[in-house]
Amino acid sequence: MKKKRRYFSVVAVILLLTSNTSASVQAIEKELFQNNSSVEKIDAPYDGKSKEVIASEDTEKNKKRVEKQAASLDSGNELPQESQQYIVKDNQIKVIENEKGILLQDDEKTNICGEKKQLKLQEKNITPYLSTQWVDVPNWVKVDISQILRNKNDMIINRLQTQINQSNEKLGWEKGAMLVFDIPQIEVDEYGPDKNTYMKGIVEVLSDSFKFLSDETISVGVTNEGENLFIERIKNKVSQNIVEIEQTHLGLKDRPTNEIGYYNPWYLTIDGVVDTIDYGKKILDFSNILQSPFISYITTPPSSVEINSKIPDPSSYISITQSLTDHPQFKYLQEPDFSKVGTTEAIVQITDRLDDYSVEEIVHLNYTVTEDKTTLDLQDVNMYVGQTFDPNMPLKNVTDMDGNKLTAADITKYTIDGIQTKTIDTSLPGQHRVKIYHENAHGVEIESNEALVNVSQDQTELELKNVDLEVGDIFDPDAPFQKVVDKDGNLLSSKDIQNYQIDGKNTKELDTSISGQHTVQIAYTNALGQEVVSNEAIITVQKKTYDIQESIYDTEGNLLRDKVITTVNDDQEFTPQPDKYYQEGEITYSYKGWLSDGQTPGKDKPLEGEPPKALSEKTYYYIYEKLDKLINVTLPTEMLFGTADQTNKVSSANYVIKNNSSQMNIDLNLEEFTKEKSDITLLDDGDDIPTGTNNSAKLNLLVDSNLVIKGLSEKIKGKNITHLTPEQSIGLSINGEYFGSMEEKHIVDYKMKIKVKAGAITDER
């Protein structure tokens, strides 16, 4: 707790002293006035003790000590000072006298250096408190206090060295690595030399504390106001273990419980924190924490290698776990010898560099060279639905390391479609993948090639067809085969069939000298070994015939109808009868003549009339001409329609259309009905009738007063109107209803496109 302070002059304080202390007072007065110091009156704390305290030293000893100190001050001499340098800060020094007495040294039994003696109080009548600046403290006191601080530096350095020696943490070899240690603080409670000075508190290293000398590969300093020592690597280079401390800045930790005092002749307490610099050379050994770069690795050579194997890359089987860079260099100092069975050694040198670092490691790899005869060679297998799978089927050449043949029973890891099993469901067609695994001579599990097991549907099929022969033809036993295939879908011939029956007899020969019918049936074994029987085919042996071919062309040489083949018995003649007209879609053609073998339609002129009869094979070309030019129709070029008699009914006159041809039928189609000029909306058949006045109309087209198009509008496209026979006439008209105002006049103009198509010819025959 900070004490309340009141200031007085030095003279006022001196008048309060008693006569038996005058020498000491004069000495203090002399010291204070020489330094122009002020005197501070400080209230002493009340601790509740009795005002009468008997001191532990007798009055004679006290008197001698006071006289000795006063004489020394009067003569201007100071106590002997040590030669070591010290630092003085501008701190206050308190001269404390308690109202209960003056603190004096006690001659207790213990006299251990650094241990505070028990102090008691000398009874006094007046108890003033004096205060002065640090510069007013005698030099011998400053030397003593500085010595106490410096004496603790060795303890701090020793404890710090112990931390470093016991640290499990290392300063990494890479630039930027850092370690931090707590700098020890030493608690002090002891006298100085001759026990004329006293210090209580905690000695610490100050923020600007150590001054280090190093090899410039690491940086050492103090941080966190002197509480931590930091060590940082600043170069990628091997560091020296020893670091020298040129000087150490020490001080007393600033705390209210600190006490620094001396006897001059009373016990005076210095109010403040003091510090000093220790210029003594100190050494810190970092050998325990300095990490040097190195290469660490793991080797995983195979237990054995096959004879005459390729020499691996020197980095093979060496996994780097620590190095300077990610790309160390590997080099064989001695290659392994895989040319003969036995053991062989490889020696590999690993080197790596980074800045000023260079590391090297020698690795020894031992190999056992063996000759392995393990073979896992599989083959594809074709099966059929319903067959039983034998796991030995895919095994083509499977041997162990000694060359002994293995069966499926010897294989512990047998997979089908990635699942460890030796069975296949063959109830459905499909493809399955088989692999096996087995250890070789090196104890390494090797994998076979992949074999395919194809489970196919049995494709055995025996389908026969009927065959027609002519008397005298030679019978081909393959002729009835429509689709005859084996289990794999391969075509079979009669030579592959053992069970071939004609009319119930096992034979492949047929007598064709006379006409008649015969039955053929075959049997064959399927994938499951079952006999399959075909259908029954009919072989018809008939009398000999010849073929007549008839084709139709137009006059331009274009084929209108492909050839028609007519088969005629040898004892009959063929009479050609080309039609007078030929209809091809919407086009009608008229017969013009014929051409025979060796003539070309469109090039050669057709012969008029009927073609001659034939008694043997012959080809006829019938030539036809288009009949479009035969169309002769009378059509109106204009039709007028409108409303009359102030009604909304629309009507027109009957306009005659006549087919003037005496033979040609024609069809009339309304191709389109388009608006040229109109402000009237035409409703089609699907539109609703307006309920009120509306500028629209609904028209109809009539043939002979019969409705053929309801809702005549622009939407009508390609609508059939009527069919006209030769020389037939019809009446074409329009009616409908107008829904607009009868007070208004509208003139409309529409175009109606009618297409005339030639229809069927009226043939007198």
Coordinates of N, CA and C in Angstrom, one line a residue, residues 475-683:
F475 N -32.0 -83.7 -106.0 CA -32.3 -83.3 -104.6 C -31.1 -82.9 -103.8
D476 N -31.0 -81.7 -103.3 CA -29.9 -81.3 -102.4 C -30.4 -81.4 -101.0
P477 N -29.8 -82.2 -100.1 CA -30.3 -82.4 -98.8 C -30.2 -81.1 -97.9
D478 N -29.4 -80.1 -98.4 CA -29.4 -78.8 -97.7 C -30.5 -77.9 -98.0
A479 N -31.2 -78.2 -99.1 CA -32.3 -77.4 -99.6 C -33.4 -77.1 -98.6
P480 N -33.8 -78.1 -97.8 CA -34.9 -77.8 -96.8 C -34.4 -77.0 -95.6
F481 N -33.1 -76.7 -95.4 CA -32.6 -76.0 -94.2 C -33.0 -74.5 -94.2
Q482 N -34.0 -74.1 -93.4 CA -34.3 -72.7 -93.3 C -33.4 -72.0 -92.3
K483 N -33.3 -72.6 -91.1 CA -32.4 -72.1 -90.0 C -32.0 -73.3 -89.2
V484 N -30.8 -73.9 -89.5 CA -30.4 -75.0 -88.8 C -29.0 -74.6 -88.2
V485 N -29.0 -74.4 -86.8 CA -27.8 -73.9 -86.2 C -27.5 -74.8 -84.9
D486 N -26.2 -74.8 -84.5 CA -25.8 -75.6 -83.3 C -26.0 -74.7 -82.1
K487 N -25.5 -75.2 -80.9 CA -25.6 -74.5 -79.6 C -25.0 -73.1 -79.6
D488 N -24.0 -72.9 -80.5 CA -23.3 -71.6 -80.5 C -23.9 -70.7 -81.6
G489 N -24.9 -71.2 -82.3 CA -25.5 -70.4 -83.4 C -24.8 -70.5 -84.7
N490 N -23.9 -71.5 -84.8 CA -23.2 -71.8 -86.1 C -24.1 -72.6 -87.0
L491 N -24.1 -72.2 -88.3 CA -24.9 -72.8 -89.3 C -24.5 -74.3 -89.5
L492 N -25.4 -75.2 -89.6 CA -25.1 -76.6 -89.8 C -25.5 -77.0 -91.3
S493 N -24.8 -77.9 -91.8 CA -25.2 -78.4 -93.1 C -25.7 -79.8 -92.9
S494 N -26.2 -80.4 -94.0 CA -26.7 -81.8 -94.0 C -25.5 -82.8 -93.6
K495 N -24.3 -82.4 -93.9 CA -23.2 -83.3 -93.5 C -23.0 -83.4 -92.0
D496 N -23.4 -82.3 -91.3 CA -23.3 -82.3 -89.8 C -24.4 -83.1 -89.1
I497 N -25.5 -83.4 -89.9 CA -26.6 -84.1 -89.3 C -26.5 -85.6 -89.6
Q498 N -26.5 -86.4 -88.5 CA -26.5 -87.8 -88.6 C -27.9 -88.4 -88.7
N499 N -28.8 -87.8 -88.1 CA -30.2 -88.3 -88.1 C -31.0 -87.4 -89.1
Y500 N -31.0 -87.8 -90.4 CA -31.7 -87.1 -91.5 C -32.7 -88.1 -92.1
Q501 N -34.0 -87.8 -92.0 CA -35.0 -88.8 -92.4 C -35.8 -88.2 -93.5
I502 N -36.1 -89.1 -94.6 CA -37.0 -88.7 -95.7 C -38.0 -89.8 -95.7
D503 N -39.3 -89.4 -95.6 CA -40.4 -90.3 -95.5 C -40.2 -91.4 -94.5
G504 N -39.6 -90.9 -93.3 CA -39.4 -91.8 -92.2 C -38.2 -92.7 -92.2
K505 N -37.4 -92.6 -93.3 CA -36.2 -93.4 -93.4 C -35.0 -92.5 -93.2
N506 N -33.9 -93.1 -92.6 CA -32.7 -92.3 -92.4 C -31.9 -92.3 -93.6
T507 N -32.1 -91.3 -94.5 CA -31.4 -91.2 -95.8 C -31.4 -89.8 -96.2
K508 N -30.5 -89.4 -97.1 CA -30.4 -88.1 -97.6 C -30.6 -88.1 -99.1
E509 N -31.1 -89.2 -99.7 CA -31.4 -89.3 -101.1 C -32.9 -89.3 -101.4
L510 N -33.3 -88.7 -102.6 CA -34.7 -88.6 -103.0 C -34.8 -88.9 -104.5
D511 N -35.7 -89.8 -104.8 CA -36.0 -90.1 -106.2 C -36.9 -89.1 -106.8
T512 N -36.4 -88.3 -107.8 CA -37.2 -87.2 -108.4 C -37.7 -87.6 -109.9
S513 N -37.6 -88.8 -110.2 CA -38.0 -89.2 -111.5 C -39.5 -89.2 -111.8
I514 N -40.3 -89.2 -110.7 CA -41.7 -89.1 -110.8 C -42.2 -88.0 -109.8
S515 N -43.3 -87.4 -110.2 CA -43.8 -86.3 -109.4 C -44.4 -86.9 -108.1
G516 N -44.5 -86.0 -107.1 CA -45.1 -86.4 -105.8 C -44.6 -85.6 -104.7
Q517 N -45.1 -85.9 -103.5 CA -44.6 -85.2 -102.3 C -43.9 -86.1 -101.3
H518 N -42.9 -85.5 -100.6 CA -42.1 -86.3 -99.6 C -41.9 -85.5 -98.4
T519 N -41.7 -86.1 -97.2 CA -41.5 -85.4 -95.9 C -40.0 -85.6 -95.5
V520 N -39.5 -84.5 -95.0 CA -38.1 -84.5 -94.5 C -38.1 -84.0 -93.0
Q521 N -37.3 -84.7 -92.1 CA -37.2 -84.3 -90.7 C -35.8 -84.7 -90.3
I522 N -35.2 -83.8 -89.4 CA -33.9 -84.0 -88.9 C -33.9 -83.9 -87.4
A523 N -32.8 -84.5 -86.7 CA -32.6 -84.4 -85.2 C -31.1 -84.1 -84.9
Y524 N -30.9 -83.3 -83.8 CA -29.5 -82.9 -83.5 C -29.4 -82.8 -82.0
T525 N -28.2 -83.0 -81.4 CA -28.0 -82.9 -80.0 C -27.7 -81.4 -79.6
N526 N -28.3 -80.9 -78.5 CA -28.1 -79.5 -78.1 C -27.0 -79.5 -77.0
A527 N -26.8 -78.3 -76.4 CA -25.7 -78.1 -75.5 C -25.8 -79.0 -74.2
L528 N -27.0 -79.3 -73.8 CA -27.1 -80.2 -72.6 C -27.1 -81.7 -73.0
G529 N -26.8 -82.0 -74.2 CA -26.8 -83.4 -74.7 C -28.2 -84.0 -75.0
Q530 N -29.1 -83.1 -75.1 CA -30.5 -83.6 -75.4 C -30.7 -83.5 -76.9
E531 N -31.5 -84.5 -77.4 CA -31.8 -84.5 -78.9 C -32.9 -83.6 -79.2
V532 N -32.7 -82.7 -80.2 CA -33.8 -81.8 -80.6 C -34.2 -82.3 -82.0
V533 N -35.6 -82.3 -82.2 CA -36.2 -82.7 -83.4 C -36.7 -81.5 -84.2
S534 N -36.5 -81.5 -85.5 CA -37.0 -80.3 -86.3 C -38.4 -80.5 -86.6
N535 N -39.0 -79.5 -87.3 CA -40.3 -79.6 -87.8 C -40.2 -80.4 -89.1
E536 N -41.4 -80.7 -89.7 CA -41.5 -81.6 -90.9 C -41.6 -80.7 -92.1
A537 N -40.7 -80.9 -93.1 CA -40.8 -80.1 -94.3 C -41.3 -81.0 -95.5
I538 N -42.0 -80.3 -96.4 CA -42.6 -81.1 -97.6 C -41.7 -80.8 -98.8
I539 N -41.3 -81.9 -99.5 CA -40.6 -81.8 -100.7 C -41.6 -82.1 -101.8
T540 N -41.9 -81.2 -102.7 CA -42.8 -81.4 -103.8 C -42.1 -81.6 -105.1
V541 N -42.3 -82.7 -105.8 CA -41.7 -82.9 -107.1 C -42.8 -82.8 -108.1
Q542 N -42.7 -81.8 -109.0 CA -43.7 -81.5 -109.9 C -43.1 -81.5 -111.3
K543 N -44.1 -81.4 -112.3 CA -43.7 -81.4 -113.7 C -42.9 -80.1 -114.0
K544 N -42.2 -80.1 -115.1 CA -41.4 -79.0 -115.5 C -42.2 -77.8 -116.0
T545 N -41.7 -76.6 -115.7 CA -42.4 -75.3 -116.1 C -41.5 -74.4 -116.8
Y546 N -42.0 -73.3 -117.3 CA -41.2 -72.2 -117.8 C -41.8 -70.9 -117.2
D547 N -41.0 -69.8 -117.2 CA -41.4 -68.6 -116.6 C -41.6 -67.5 -117.7
I548 N -42.6 -66.7 -117.5 CA -42.9 -65.5 -118.3 C -42.7 -64.3 -117.4
Q549 N -41.9 -63.3 -117.9 CA -41.7 -62.1 -117.2 C -42.4 -60.9 -117.9
E550 N -43.3 -60.1 -117.2 CA -44.0 -59.0 -117.8 C -43.7 -57.7 -116.9
S551 N -43.2 -56.7 -117.7 CA -42.9 -55.4 -117.0 C -43.6 -54.3 -117.7
I552 N -44.0 -53.1 -117.0 CA -44.7 -52.0 -117.6 C -43.8 -50.8 -117.5
Y553 N -43.6 -50.1 -118.6 CA -42.8 -48.8 -118.7 C -43.7 -47.8 -119.4
D554 N -43.3 -46.5 -119.1 CA -44.0 -45.4 -119.8 C -43.2 -45.1 -121.1
T555 N -43.7 -44.2 -121.9 CA -43.0 -43.9 -123.2 C -41.6 -43.3 -123.0
E556 N -41.3 -42.8 -121.8 CA -40.0 -42.2 -121.5 C -39.0 -43.2 -121.1
G557 N -39.4 -44.5 -120.9 CA -38.5 -45.5 -120.5 C -38.5 -45.7 -119.0
N558 N -39.4 -45.0 -118.3 CA -39.5 -45.2 -116.8 C -40.3 -46.4 -116.4
L559 N -39.7 -47.2 -115.5 CA -40.4 -48.4 -115.0 C -41.6 -48.0 -114.2
L560 N -42.8 -48.5 -114.6 CA -44.0 -48.2 -113.8 C -44.4 -49.4 -112.9
R561 N -44.1 -50.6 -113.3 CA -44.4 -51.7 -112.5 C -43.3 -52.8 -112.8
D562 N -42.7 -53.3 -111.6 CA -41.7 -54.3 -111.8 C -42.2 -55.5 -112.4
K563 N -41.3 -56.4 -112.8 CA -41.7 -57.6 -113.5 C -42.6 -58.5 -112.7
V564 N -43.5 -59.1 -113.4 CA -44.4 -60.1 -112.8 C -44.0 -61.4 -113.5
I565 N -43.7 -62.4 -112.7 CA -43.3 -63.7 -113.2 C -44.5 -64.7 -113.1
T566 N -44.8 -65.3 -114.2 CA -45.8 -66.3 -114.3 C -45.2 -67.6 -114.7
T567 N -45.5 -68.7 -113.9 CA -44.9 -70.0 -114.2 C -46.0 -70.8 -115.0
V568 N -45.5 -71.4 -116.1 CA -46.4 -72.1 -117.0 C -45.9 -73.5 -117.2
N569 N -46.8 -74.5 -117.2 CA -46.3 -75.9 -117.4 C -45.8 -76.0 -118.8
D570 N -44.9 -77.0 -119.0 CA -44.2 -77.2 -120.3 C -45.3 -77.5 -121.4
D571 N -46.4 -78.1 -121.1 CA -47.3 -78.6 -122.1 C -48.4 -77.5 -122.3
Q572 N -48.2 -76.3 -121.8 CA -49.1 -75.2 -122.0 C -48.5 -74.0 -122.7
E573 N -49.3 -73.2 -123.4 CA -48.8 -71.9 -124.0 C -49.3 -70.7 -123.2
F574 N -48.5 -69.6 -123.3 CA -48.9 -68.4 -122.5 C -49.3 -67.3 -123.5
T575 N -50.5 -66.7 -123.2 CA -51.1 -65.7 -124.0 C -51.0 -64.3 -123.2
P576 N -50.2 -63.4 -123.7 CA -50.1 -62.1 -123.0 C -51.3 -61.2 -123.2
Q577 N -51.8 -60.5 -122.2 CA -53.0 -59.7 -122.3 C -52.8 -58.4 -121.5
P578 N -52.0 -57.4 -122.1 CA -51.8 -56.1 -121.4 C -53.1 -55.3 -121.3
D579 N -53.4 -54.7 -120.2 CA -54.6 -53.8 -120.0 C -54.5 -52.6 -120.9
K580 N -55.7 -52.1 -121.3 CA -55.8 -51.0 -122.2 C -55.3 -49.7 -121.4
Y581 N -55.6 -49.7 -120.1 CA -55.2 -48.5 -119.3 C -54.5 -49.0 -118.0
Y582 N -53.6 -48.2 -117.5 CA -52.8 -48.5 -116.3 C -52.9 -47.3 -115.4
Q583 N -53.3 -47.5 -114.1 CA -53.4 -46.5 -113.2 C -52.2 -46.5 -112.2
E584 N -51.5 -45.4 -112.1 CA -50.3 -45.3 -111.1 C -50.6 -44.1 -110.2
G585 N -51.1 -44.4 -109.1 CA -51.5 -43.3 -108.2 C -52.6 -42.4 -108.8
E586 N -52.3 -41.2 -109.0 CA -53.3 -40.3 -109.6 C -53.2 -40.1 -111.1
I587 N -52.2 -40.8 -111.6 CA -51.9 -40.7 -113.1 C -52.4 -41.9 -113.8
T588 N -53.1 -41.7 -114.9 CA -53.6 -42.8 -115.7 C -52.9 -42.8 -117.0
Y589 N -52.5 -44.1 -117.5 CA -51.8 -44.3 -118.7 C -52.6 -45.2 -119.6
S590 N -52.3 -45.0 -120.9 CA -53.0 -45.7 -122.0 C -52.0 -46.6 -122.7
Y591 N -52.4 -47.9 -123.0 CA -51.5 -48.8 -123.7 C -51.1 -48.4 -125.1
K592 N -49.7 -48.4 -125.4 CA -49.3 -48.0 -126.7 C -48.7 -49.1 -127.5
G593 N -48.2 -50.2 -126.9 CA -47.6 -51.3 -127.6 C -46.7 -52.1 -126.7
W594 N -45.8 -53.0 -127.3 CA -44.9 -53.8 -126.6 C -43.5 -54.0 -127.2
L595 N -42.6 -54.4 -126.3 CA -41.2 -54.7 -126.7 C -40.9 -56.1 -126.2
S596 N -39.9 -56.8 -126.9 CA -39.5 -58.1 -126.4 C -38.1 -58.1 -126.0
D597 N -37.6 -59.4 -125.7 CA -36.2 -59.5 -125.3 C -35.2 -58.8 -126.2
G598 N -34.2 -58.1 -125.6 CA -33.2 -57.5 -126.4 C -33.5 -56.1 -126.8
Q599 N -34.8 -55.6 -126.5 CA -35.1 -54.2 -126.8 C -35.2 -53.4 -125.6
T600 N -35.0 -52.0 -125.8 CA -34.9 -51.2 -124.6 C -36.0 -50.2 -124.6
P601 N -36.9 -50.2 -123.4 CA -38.0 -49.2 -123.3 C -37.4 -47.8 -123.3
G602 N -38.2 -46.9 -123.9 CA -37.8 -45.5 -124.0 C -36.8 -45.2 -125.1
K603 N -36.3 -46.2 -125.7 CA -35.3 -46.1 -126.8 C -35.9 -46.7 -128.1
D604 N -36.3 -47.9 -128.0 CA -36.9 -48.6 -129.2 C -38.4 -48.3 -129.2
K605 N -38.9 -48.2 -130.5 CA -40.3 -47.9 -130.7 C -41.2 -49.1 -130.4
P606 N -42.2 -49.0 -129.6 CA -43.0 -50.2 -129.3 C -43.8 -50.7 -130.5
L607 N -44.1 -52.0 -130.5 CA -44.9 -52.6 -131.5 C -46.3 -52.5 -131.1
E608 N -47.2 -52.1 -132.0 CA -48.6 -51.9 -131.7 C -49.3 -53.3 -131.7
G609 N -50.4 -53.3 -131.0 CA -51.3 -54.5 -130.9 C -50.9 -55.4 -129.8
E610 N -51.5 -56.7 -129.8 CA -51.2 -57.6 -128.8 C -49.9 -58.4 -129.0
P611 N -49.1 -58.7 -128.0 CA -47.9 -59.4 -128.1 C -48.2 -60.9 -128.5
P612 N -47.3 -61.6 -129.1 CA -47.5 -63.0 -129.5 C -47.5 -63.9 -128.3
K613 N -48.1 -65.1 -128.5 CA -48.1 -66.1 -127.5 C -46.7 -66.7 -127.3
A614 N -46.4 -67.4 -126.2 CA -45.1 -68.0 -125.9 C -45.3 -69.5 -125.5
L615 N -44.3 -70.3 -125.8 CA -44.3 -71.7 -125.4 C -43.1 -72.0 -124.5
S616 N -42.3 -71.0 -124.3 CA -41.1 -71.2 -123.4 C -40.9 -69.8 -122.7
E617 N -39.8 -69.8 -122.0 CA -39.5 -68.6 -121.2 C -39.4 -67.4 -122.1
K618 N -40.0 -66.2 -121.7 CA -40.0 -65.0 -122.5 C -40.2 -63.8 -121.6
T619 N -39.7 -62.7 -122.1 CA -39.9 -61.4 -121.4 C -40.6 -60.4 -122.2
Y620 N -41.7 -59.8 -121.7 CA -42.5 -58.8 -122.4 C -42.4 -57.5 -121.7
Y621 N -42.2 -56.4 -122.5 CA -42.2 -55.0 -121.9 C -43.4 -54.3 -122.5
Y622 N -44.4 -53.9 -121.6 CA -45.6 -53.2 -122.1 C -45.4 -51.7 -121.9
I623 N -45.6 -50.9 -123.0 CA -45.4 -49.5 -123.0 C -46.7 -48.8 -122.9
Y624 N -46.8 -47.8 -122.0 CA -48.0 -47.0 -121.7 C -47.7 -45.5 -121.8
E625 N -48.7 -44.7 -122.2 CA -48.6 -43.2 -122.3 C -49.5 -42.5 -121.4
K626 N -49.1 -41.4 -120.8 CA -49.9 -40.6 -119.9 C -51.1 -40.1 -120.6
L627 N -52.3 -40.0 -119.8 CA -53.5 -39.5 -120.4 C -53.9 -38.1 -120.0
D628 N -53.0 -37.4 -119.4 CA -53.3 -36.0 -118.9 C -53.9 -35.1 -120.0
K629 N -53.4 -35.3 -121.2 CA -53.9 -34.4 -122.3 C -55.3 -34.8 -122.7
L630 N -55.8 -35.9 -122.3 CA -57.2 -36.3 -122.6 C -58.2 -35.6 -121.7
I631 N -57.8 -34.8 -120.7 CA -58.8 -34.2 -119.8 C -59.4 -33.0 -120.5
N632 N -60.7 -32.9 -120.5 CA -61.5 -31.9 -121.2 C -62.6 -31.5 -120.3
V633 N -62.5 -30.4 -119.6 CA -63.5 -30.0 -118.6 C -63.9 -28.5 -118.8
T634 N -65.2 -28.2 -118.6 CA -65.7 -26.8 -118.7 C -65.9 -26.3 -117.2
L635 N -65.2 -25.2 -116.9 CA -65.2 -24.7 -115.6 C -65.6 -23.2 -115.6
P636 N -66.4 -22.7 -114.6 CA -66.7 -21.2 -114.5 C -65.4 -20.5 -114.1
T637 N -65.2 -19.3 -114.6 CA -64.0 -18.5 -114.3 C -64.4 -17.5 -113.2
E638 N -65.6 -17.3 -112.9 CA -66.0 -16.4 -111.8 C -67.4 -16.8 -111.2
M639 N -67.5 -16.7 -109.9 CA -68.8 -17.0 -109.2 C -69.1 -15.8 -108.3
L640 N -70.3 -15.3 -108.5 CA -70.8 -14.2 -107.7 C -71.7 -14.7 -106.6
F641 N -71.6 -14.1 -105.4 CA -72.5 -14.5 -104.3 C -72.7 -13.3 -103.4
G642 N -73.8 -13.2 -102.7 CA -74.0 -12.1 -101.8 C -75.4 -12.2 -101.2
T643 N -75.8 -11.2 -100.4 CA -77.2 -11.1 -99.8 C -78.1 -10.4 -100.7
A644 N -79.4 -10.7 -100.6 CA -80.4 -10.1 -101.4 C -81.7 -9.8 -100.6
D645 N -82.5 -8.9 -101.0 CA -83.8 -8.6 -100.4 C -83.7 -8.3 -98.9
Q646 N -82.6 -7.5 -98.6 CA -82.4 -7.0 -97.2 C -82.4 -8.1 -96.1
T647 N -82.0 -9.4 -96.5 CA -81.9 -10.5 -95.5 C -80.4 -10.8 -95.4
N648 N -80.1 -11.5 -94.3 CA -78.7 -11.9 -94.1 C -78.4 -13.2 -94.7
K649 N -79.2 -13.8 -95.5 CA -78.9 -15.0 -96.2 C -78.0 -14.7 -97.4
V650 N -77.0 -15.6 -97.6 CA -76.0 -15.5 -98.7 C -76.3 -16.6 -99.7
S651 N -76.3 -16.2 -101.0 CA -76.6 -17.2 -102.0 C -75.9 -16.8 -103.3
S652 N -75.8 -17.8 -104.2 CA -75.2 -17.6 -105.5 C -76.0 -18.4 -106.6
A653 N -75.7 -18.1 -107.8 CA -76.4 -18.9 -108.9 C -75.6 -20.3 -109.0
N654 N -76.2 -21.2 -109.7 CA -75.6 -22.5 -110.0 C -74.6 -22.3 -111.2
Y655 N -73.4 -22.7 -111.0 CA -72.4 -22.6 -112.1 C -72.0 -24.0 -112.5
V656 N -72.1 -24.2 -113.8 CA -72.0 -25.6 -114.4 C -70.6 -25.9 -114.6
I657 N -70.2 -27.2 -114.2 CA -68.9 -27.8 -114.5 C -69.2 -29.1 -115.2
K658 N -68.5 -29.3 -116.4 CA -68.9 -30.5 -117.2 C -67.6 -31.2 -117.6
N659 N -67.6 -32.5 -117.5 CA -66.5 -33.4 -118.0 C -66.8 -33.7 -119.5
N660 N -66.1 -33.1 -120.4 CA -66.3 -33.3 -121.8 C -65.7 -34.5 -122.4
S661 N -65.0 -35.3 -121.6 CA -64.4 -36.5 -122.1 C -65.4 -37.6 -122.2
S662 N -65.3 -38.4 -123.2 CA -66.2 -39.6 -123.4 C -65.7 -40.8 -122.7
Q663 N -64.5 -40.8 -122.2 CA -63.9 -42.0 -121.6 C -63.3 -41.8 -120.2
M664 N -62.8 -40.6 -120.0 CA -62.0 -40.3 -118.8 C -62.9 -39.8 -117.6
N665 N -62.8 -40.5 -116.5 CA -63.3 -40.0 -115.3 C -62.4 -38.9 -114.6
I666 N -63.0 -38.0 -114.0 CA -62.2 -36.9 -113.4 C -62.6 -36.7 -112.0
D667 N -61.7 -36.1 -111.1 CA -62.0 -35.7 -109.8 C -61.7 -34.2 -109.6
L668 N -62.6 -33.5 -108.9 CA -62.5 -32.1 -108.7 C -62.1 -31.9 -107.2
N669 N -61.0 -31.2 -106.9 CA -60.6 -30.9 -105.6 C -60.4 -29.4 -105.4
L670 N -60.9 -28.9 -104.2 CA -60.7 -27.5 -103.9 C -59.3 -27.4 -103.2
E671 N -58.3 -26.9 -103.9 CA -56.9 -26.9 -103.3 C -56.8 -25.8 -102.3
E672 N -57.4 -24.6 -102.6 CA -57.3 -23.5 -101.6 C -58.3 -22.5 -101.9
F673 N -58.7 -21.8 -100.8 CA -59.7 -20.7 -100.9 C -59.1 -19.5 -100.2
T674 N -58.6 -18.5 -101.0 CA -57.9 -17.4 -100.4 C -58.5 -16.1 -100.6
K675 N -58.3 -15.2 -99.6 CA -58.9 -13.8 -99.6 C -58.0 -12.9 -100.5
E676 N -58.7 -12.2 -101.4 CA -58.0 -11.2 -102.2 C -58.3 -9.8 -101.6
K677 N -59.6 -9.6 -101.2 CA -60.0 -8.3 -100.6 C -61.3 -8.6 -99.8
S678 N -61.2 -8.3 -98.5 CA -62.4 -8.6 -97.7 C -62.2 -8.0 -96.3
D679 N -63.2 -7.5 -95.7 CA -63.2 -7.1 -94.3 C -64.2 -7.9 -93.5
I680 N -64.6 -9.0 -94.1 CA -65.5 -9.9 -93.4 C -64.7 -11.1 -92.9
T681 N -64.9 -11.6 -91.7 CA -64.3 -12.8 -91.2 C -65.2 -14.0 -91.5
L682 N -64.6 -14.9 -92.2 CA -65.3 -16.2 -92.6 C -65.1 -17.2 -91.5
L683 N -66.2 -17.7 -91.0 CA -66.2 -18.7 -89.9 C -66.1 -20.1 -90.6

